[in-house]
Short mmCIF file of C-alpha atoms in Angstrom, two decimals:
data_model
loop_
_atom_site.label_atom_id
_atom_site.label_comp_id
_atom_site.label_asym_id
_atom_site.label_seq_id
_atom_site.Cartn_x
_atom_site.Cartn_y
_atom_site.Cartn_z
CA UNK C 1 -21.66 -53.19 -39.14
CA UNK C 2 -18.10 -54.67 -38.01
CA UNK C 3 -16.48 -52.30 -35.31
CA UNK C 4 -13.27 -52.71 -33.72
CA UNK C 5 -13.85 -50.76 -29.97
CA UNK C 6 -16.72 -49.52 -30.84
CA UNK C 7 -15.63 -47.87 -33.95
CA UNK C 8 -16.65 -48.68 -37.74
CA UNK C 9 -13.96 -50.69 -39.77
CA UNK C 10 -13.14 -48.29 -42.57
CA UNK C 11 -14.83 -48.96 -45.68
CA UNK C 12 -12.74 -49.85 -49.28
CA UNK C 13 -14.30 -47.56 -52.00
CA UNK C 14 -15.04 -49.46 -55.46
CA UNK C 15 -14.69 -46.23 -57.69
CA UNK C 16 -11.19 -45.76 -57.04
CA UNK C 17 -11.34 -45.63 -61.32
CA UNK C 18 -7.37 -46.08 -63.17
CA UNK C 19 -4.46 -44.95 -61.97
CA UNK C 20 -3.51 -41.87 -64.58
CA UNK C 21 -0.88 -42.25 -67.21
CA UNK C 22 2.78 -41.31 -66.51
CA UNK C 23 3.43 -38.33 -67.40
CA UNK C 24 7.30 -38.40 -68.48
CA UNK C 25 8.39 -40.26 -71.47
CA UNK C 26 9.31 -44.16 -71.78
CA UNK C 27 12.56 -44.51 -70.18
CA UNK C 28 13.07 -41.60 -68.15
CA UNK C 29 11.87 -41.06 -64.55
CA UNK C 30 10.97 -37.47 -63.06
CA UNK C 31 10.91 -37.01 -59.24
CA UNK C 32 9.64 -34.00 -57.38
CA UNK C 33 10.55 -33.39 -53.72
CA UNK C 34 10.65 -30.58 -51.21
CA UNK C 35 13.83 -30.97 -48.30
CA UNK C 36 14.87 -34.18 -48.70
CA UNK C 37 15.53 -34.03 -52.29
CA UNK C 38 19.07 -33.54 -51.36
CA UNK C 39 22.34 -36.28 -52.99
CA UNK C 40 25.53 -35.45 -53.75
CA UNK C 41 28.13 -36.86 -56.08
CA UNK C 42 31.22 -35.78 -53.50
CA UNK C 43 32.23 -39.33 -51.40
CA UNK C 44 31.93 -38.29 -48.03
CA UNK C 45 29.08 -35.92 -48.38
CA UNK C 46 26.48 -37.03 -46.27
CA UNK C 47 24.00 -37.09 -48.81
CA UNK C 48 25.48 -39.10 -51.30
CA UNK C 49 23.33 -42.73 -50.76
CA UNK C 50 20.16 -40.99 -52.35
CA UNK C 51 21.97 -41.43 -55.35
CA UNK C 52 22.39 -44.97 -54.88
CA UNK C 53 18.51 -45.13 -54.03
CA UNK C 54 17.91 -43.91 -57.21
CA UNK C 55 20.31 -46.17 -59.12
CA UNK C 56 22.17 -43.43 -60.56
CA UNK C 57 25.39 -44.47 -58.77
CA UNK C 58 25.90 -48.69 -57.36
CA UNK C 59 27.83 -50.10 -54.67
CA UNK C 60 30.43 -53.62 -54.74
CA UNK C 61 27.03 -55.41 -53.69
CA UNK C 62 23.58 -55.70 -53.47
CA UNK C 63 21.08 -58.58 -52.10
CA UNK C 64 18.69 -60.98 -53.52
CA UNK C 65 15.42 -62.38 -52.78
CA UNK C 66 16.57 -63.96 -49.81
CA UNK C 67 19.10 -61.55 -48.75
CA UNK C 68 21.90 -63.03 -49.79
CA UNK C 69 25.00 -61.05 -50.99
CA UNK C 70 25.56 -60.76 -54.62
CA UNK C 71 27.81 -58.90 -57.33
CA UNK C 72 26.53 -55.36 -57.97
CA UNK C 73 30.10 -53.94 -59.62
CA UNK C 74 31.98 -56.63 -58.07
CA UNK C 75 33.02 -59.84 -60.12
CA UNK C 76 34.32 -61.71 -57.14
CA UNK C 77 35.99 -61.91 -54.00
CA UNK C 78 37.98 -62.88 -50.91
CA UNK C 79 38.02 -62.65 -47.31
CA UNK C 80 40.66 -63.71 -45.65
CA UNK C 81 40.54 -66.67 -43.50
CA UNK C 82 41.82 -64.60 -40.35
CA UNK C 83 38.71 -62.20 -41.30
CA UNK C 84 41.62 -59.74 -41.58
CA UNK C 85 41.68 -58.60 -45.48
CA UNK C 86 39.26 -58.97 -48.13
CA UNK C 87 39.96 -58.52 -51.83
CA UNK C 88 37.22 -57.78 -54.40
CA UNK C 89 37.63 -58.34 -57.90
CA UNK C 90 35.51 -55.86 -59.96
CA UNK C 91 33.33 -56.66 -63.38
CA UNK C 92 35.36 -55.42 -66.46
CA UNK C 93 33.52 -53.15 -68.51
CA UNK C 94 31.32 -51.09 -66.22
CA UNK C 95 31.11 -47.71 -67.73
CA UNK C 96 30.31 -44.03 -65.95
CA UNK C 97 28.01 -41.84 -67.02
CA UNK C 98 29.04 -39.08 -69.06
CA UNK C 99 31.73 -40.55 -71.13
CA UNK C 100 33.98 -40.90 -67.78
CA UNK C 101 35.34 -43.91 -68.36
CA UNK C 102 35.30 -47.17 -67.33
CA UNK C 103 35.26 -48.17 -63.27
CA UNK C 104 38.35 -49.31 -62.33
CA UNK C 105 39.72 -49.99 -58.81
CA UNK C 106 40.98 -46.57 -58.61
CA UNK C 107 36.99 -45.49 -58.42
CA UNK C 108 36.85 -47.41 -55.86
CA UNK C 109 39.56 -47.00 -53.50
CA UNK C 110 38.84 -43.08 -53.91
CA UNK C 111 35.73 -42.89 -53.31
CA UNK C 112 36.14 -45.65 -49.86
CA UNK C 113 39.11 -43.61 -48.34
CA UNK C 114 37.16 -40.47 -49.18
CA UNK C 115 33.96 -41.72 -47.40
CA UNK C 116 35.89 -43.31 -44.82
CA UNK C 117 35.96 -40.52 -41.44
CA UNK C 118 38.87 -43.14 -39.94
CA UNK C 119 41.10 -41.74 -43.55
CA UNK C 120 39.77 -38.70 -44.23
CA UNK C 121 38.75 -37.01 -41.31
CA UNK C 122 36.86 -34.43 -43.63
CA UNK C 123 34.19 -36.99 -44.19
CA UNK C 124 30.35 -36.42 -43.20
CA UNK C 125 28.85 -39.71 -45.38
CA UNK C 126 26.58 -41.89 -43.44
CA UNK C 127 27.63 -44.12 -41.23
CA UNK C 128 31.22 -42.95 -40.18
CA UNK C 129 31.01 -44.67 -36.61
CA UNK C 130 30.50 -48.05 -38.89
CA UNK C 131 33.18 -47.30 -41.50
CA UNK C 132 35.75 -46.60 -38.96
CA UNK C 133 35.06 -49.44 -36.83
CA UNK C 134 35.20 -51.69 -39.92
CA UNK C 135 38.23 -49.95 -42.09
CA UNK C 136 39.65 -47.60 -39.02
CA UNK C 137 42.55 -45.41 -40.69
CA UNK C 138 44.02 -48.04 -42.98
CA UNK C 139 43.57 -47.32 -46.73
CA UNK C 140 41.81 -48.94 -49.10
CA UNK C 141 44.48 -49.89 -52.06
CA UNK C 142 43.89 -50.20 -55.99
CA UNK C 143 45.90 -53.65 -56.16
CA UNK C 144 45.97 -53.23 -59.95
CA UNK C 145 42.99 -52.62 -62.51
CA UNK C 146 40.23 -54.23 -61.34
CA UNK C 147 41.23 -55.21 -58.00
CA UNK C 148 40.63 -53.60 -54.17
CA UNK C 149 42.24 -54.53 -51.07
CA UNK C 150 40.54 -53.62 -48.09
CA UNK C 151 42.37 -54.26 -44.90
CA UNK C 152 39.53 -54.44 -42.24
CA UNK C 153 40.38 -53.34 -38.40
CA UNK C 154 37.49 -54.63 -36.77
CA UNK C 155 35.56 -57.17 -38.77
CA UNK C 156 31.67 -56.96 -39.27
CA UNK C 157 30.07 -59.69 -40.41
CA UNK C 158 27.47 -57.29 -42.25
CA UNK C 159 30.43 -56.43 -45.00
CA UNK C 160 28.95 -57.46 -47.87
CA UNK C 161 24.83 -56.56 -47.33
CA UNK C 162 25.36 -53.60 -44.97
CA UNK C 163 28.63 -51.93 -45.30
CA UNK C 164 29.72 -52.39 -48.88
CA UNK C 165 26.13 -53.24 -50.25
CA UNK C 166 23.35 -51.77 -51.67
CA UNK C 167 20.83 -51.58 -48.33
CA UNK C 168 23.08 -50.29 -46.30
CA UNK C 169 25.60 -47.49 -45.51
CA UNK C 170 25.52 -44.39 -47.72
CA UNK C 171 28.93 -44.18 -49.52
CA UNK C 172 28.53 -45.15 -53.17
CA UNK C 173 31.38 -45.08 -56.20
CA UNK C 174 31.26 -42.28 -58.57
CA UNK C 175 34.13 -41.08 -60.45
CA UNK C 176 37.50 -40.32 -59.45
CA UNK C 177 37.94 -38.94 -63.42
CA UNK C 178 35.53 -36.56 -63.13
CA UNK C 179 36.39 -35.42 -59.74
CA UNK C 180 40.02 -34.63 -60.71
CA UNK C 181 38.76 -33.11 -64.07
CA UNK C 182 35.96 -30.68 -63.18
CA UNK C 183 36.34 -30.27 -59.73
CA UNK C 184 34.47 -30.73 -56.10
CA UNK C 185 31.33 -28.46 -56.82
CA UNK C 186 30.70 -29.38 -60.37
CA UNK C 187 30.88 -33.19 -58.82
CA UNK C 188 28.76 -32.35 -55.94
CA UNK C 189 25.91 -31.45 -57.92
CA UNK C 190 26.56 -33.46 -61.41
CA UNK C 191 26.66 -36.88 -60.25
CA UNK C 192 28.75 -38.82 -62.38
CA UNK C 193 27.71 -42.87 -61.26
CA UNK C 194 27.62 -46.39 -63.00
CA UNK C 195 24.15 -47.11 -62.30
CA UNK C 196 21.17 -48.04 -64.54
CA UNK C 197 19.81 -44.61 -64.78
CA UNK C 198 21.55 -41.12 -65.03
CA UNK C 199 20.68 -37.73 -64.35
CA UNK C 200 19.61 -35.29 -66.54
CA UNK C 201 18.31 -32.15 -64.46
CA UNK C 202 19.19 -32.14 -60.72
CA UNK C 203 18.01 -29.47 -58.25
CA UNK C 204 18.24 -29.65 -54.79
CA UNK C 205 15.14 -29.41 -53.18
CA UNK C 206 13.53 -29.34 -56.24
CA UNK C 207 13.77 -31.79 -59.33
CA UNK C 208 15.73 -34.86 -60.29
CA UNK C 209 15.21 -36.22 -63.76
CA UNK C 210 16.78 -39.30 -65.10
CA UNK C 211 16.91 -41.26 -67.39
CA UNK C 212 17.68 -44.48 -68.50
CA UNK C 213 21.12 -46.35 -69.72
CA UNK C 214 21.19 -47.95 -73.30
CA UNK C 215 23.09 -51.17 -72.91
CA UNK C 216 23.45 -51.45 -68.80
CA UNK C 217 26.02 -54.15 -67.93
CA UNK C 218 23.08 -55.13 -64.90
CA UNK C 219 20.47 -55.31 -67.81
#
């Protein structure tokens, strides 16, 4: 018998059988969790990123295979030679949950300067020591439409995979529409995001069911 110091190598078992059938329908996805089942649909709430780990809401970016930045909600973009500004031109068409509307670079700005403990020193998201080195107090502008203007006060050279992508900080874009309309606590708790699933029953500490989006502009 192999030992490694002295002690037996566990052994594989060969009757682990099948693994059992889900037990949600086709399409939707059911989570249980006890503390850390805890998100938040508020930019600027520390909890926020779960959301984005559960793509119910999506950043500018995300990463491929080989870790390379590419367009989550963001068309294209610019960073300034001088490493001084960077403008981000955002895919046309990207709809919120909810009947909210469509993302625009309103969304965006809002939910950055909201997130952002250098702008809004109200802010508990993820990550402020990072977002205020990168941003400090300047605001993030809504150029017109579809465009965002970020003028950057210390540059990082993780901006696009760290910062402002998927992997990284916790701040993610939900809507400004719904914020305005229903208020702070209904948007803390009824997250209103762009991503490929949405929710359908969220408790904290409890139960998060979502399901998925008919027609996702990622899909």
């Amino acid at each position: 018998e192999a030992t490694f110091f002295g002690l037996p190598f566990p052994v594989v078992p060969t009757d682990v059988g099948i693994a059992p059938a889900p037990s949600s329908a086709s399409g939707s996805v059911v989570v249980r969790g006890g503390l850390e089942l805890r998100g938040s649909g508020v930019p600027g709430d520390s909890s926020g990123g779960m959301f984005t780990g559960q793509s119910v809401t999506e950043k500018l970016f995300m990463t491929d295979e080989g870790g390379n930045a590419i367009g989550m909600v963001a068309e294209s973009w610019d960073l300034a030679t001088d490493l001084s500004k960077l403008t981000v031109t955002l895919k046309e068409g990207v709809q919120f949950h909810g009947g909210f509307g469509e993302l625009t670079a309103a969304d965006v700005a809002w939910a950055t300067n909201m997130g952002n403990p250098g702008f809004n020193a109200e802010s508990a998201t993820d990550g402020g020591a990072t977002w205020i080195s990168f941003l400090g107090d300047n605001e993030v502008k809504a150029i017109d439409t579809y465009t965002v203007e970020y003028t950057i006060a210390n540059f990082d050279p993780r901006w696009s995979t760290f910062i402002l992508g998927q992997s990284g900080l916790g701040l993610s874009i939900t809507s400004k529409k719904a914020f305005d309309d229903e208020g702070e606590p209904w948007v803390r708790d009824n997250v209103i995001g762009t991503g490929p699933f949405k929710v359908e029953n969220y408790s904290r500490d409890d139960i998060l069911e979502l399901s998925s989006v008919e027609n996702h502009h990622r899909i």
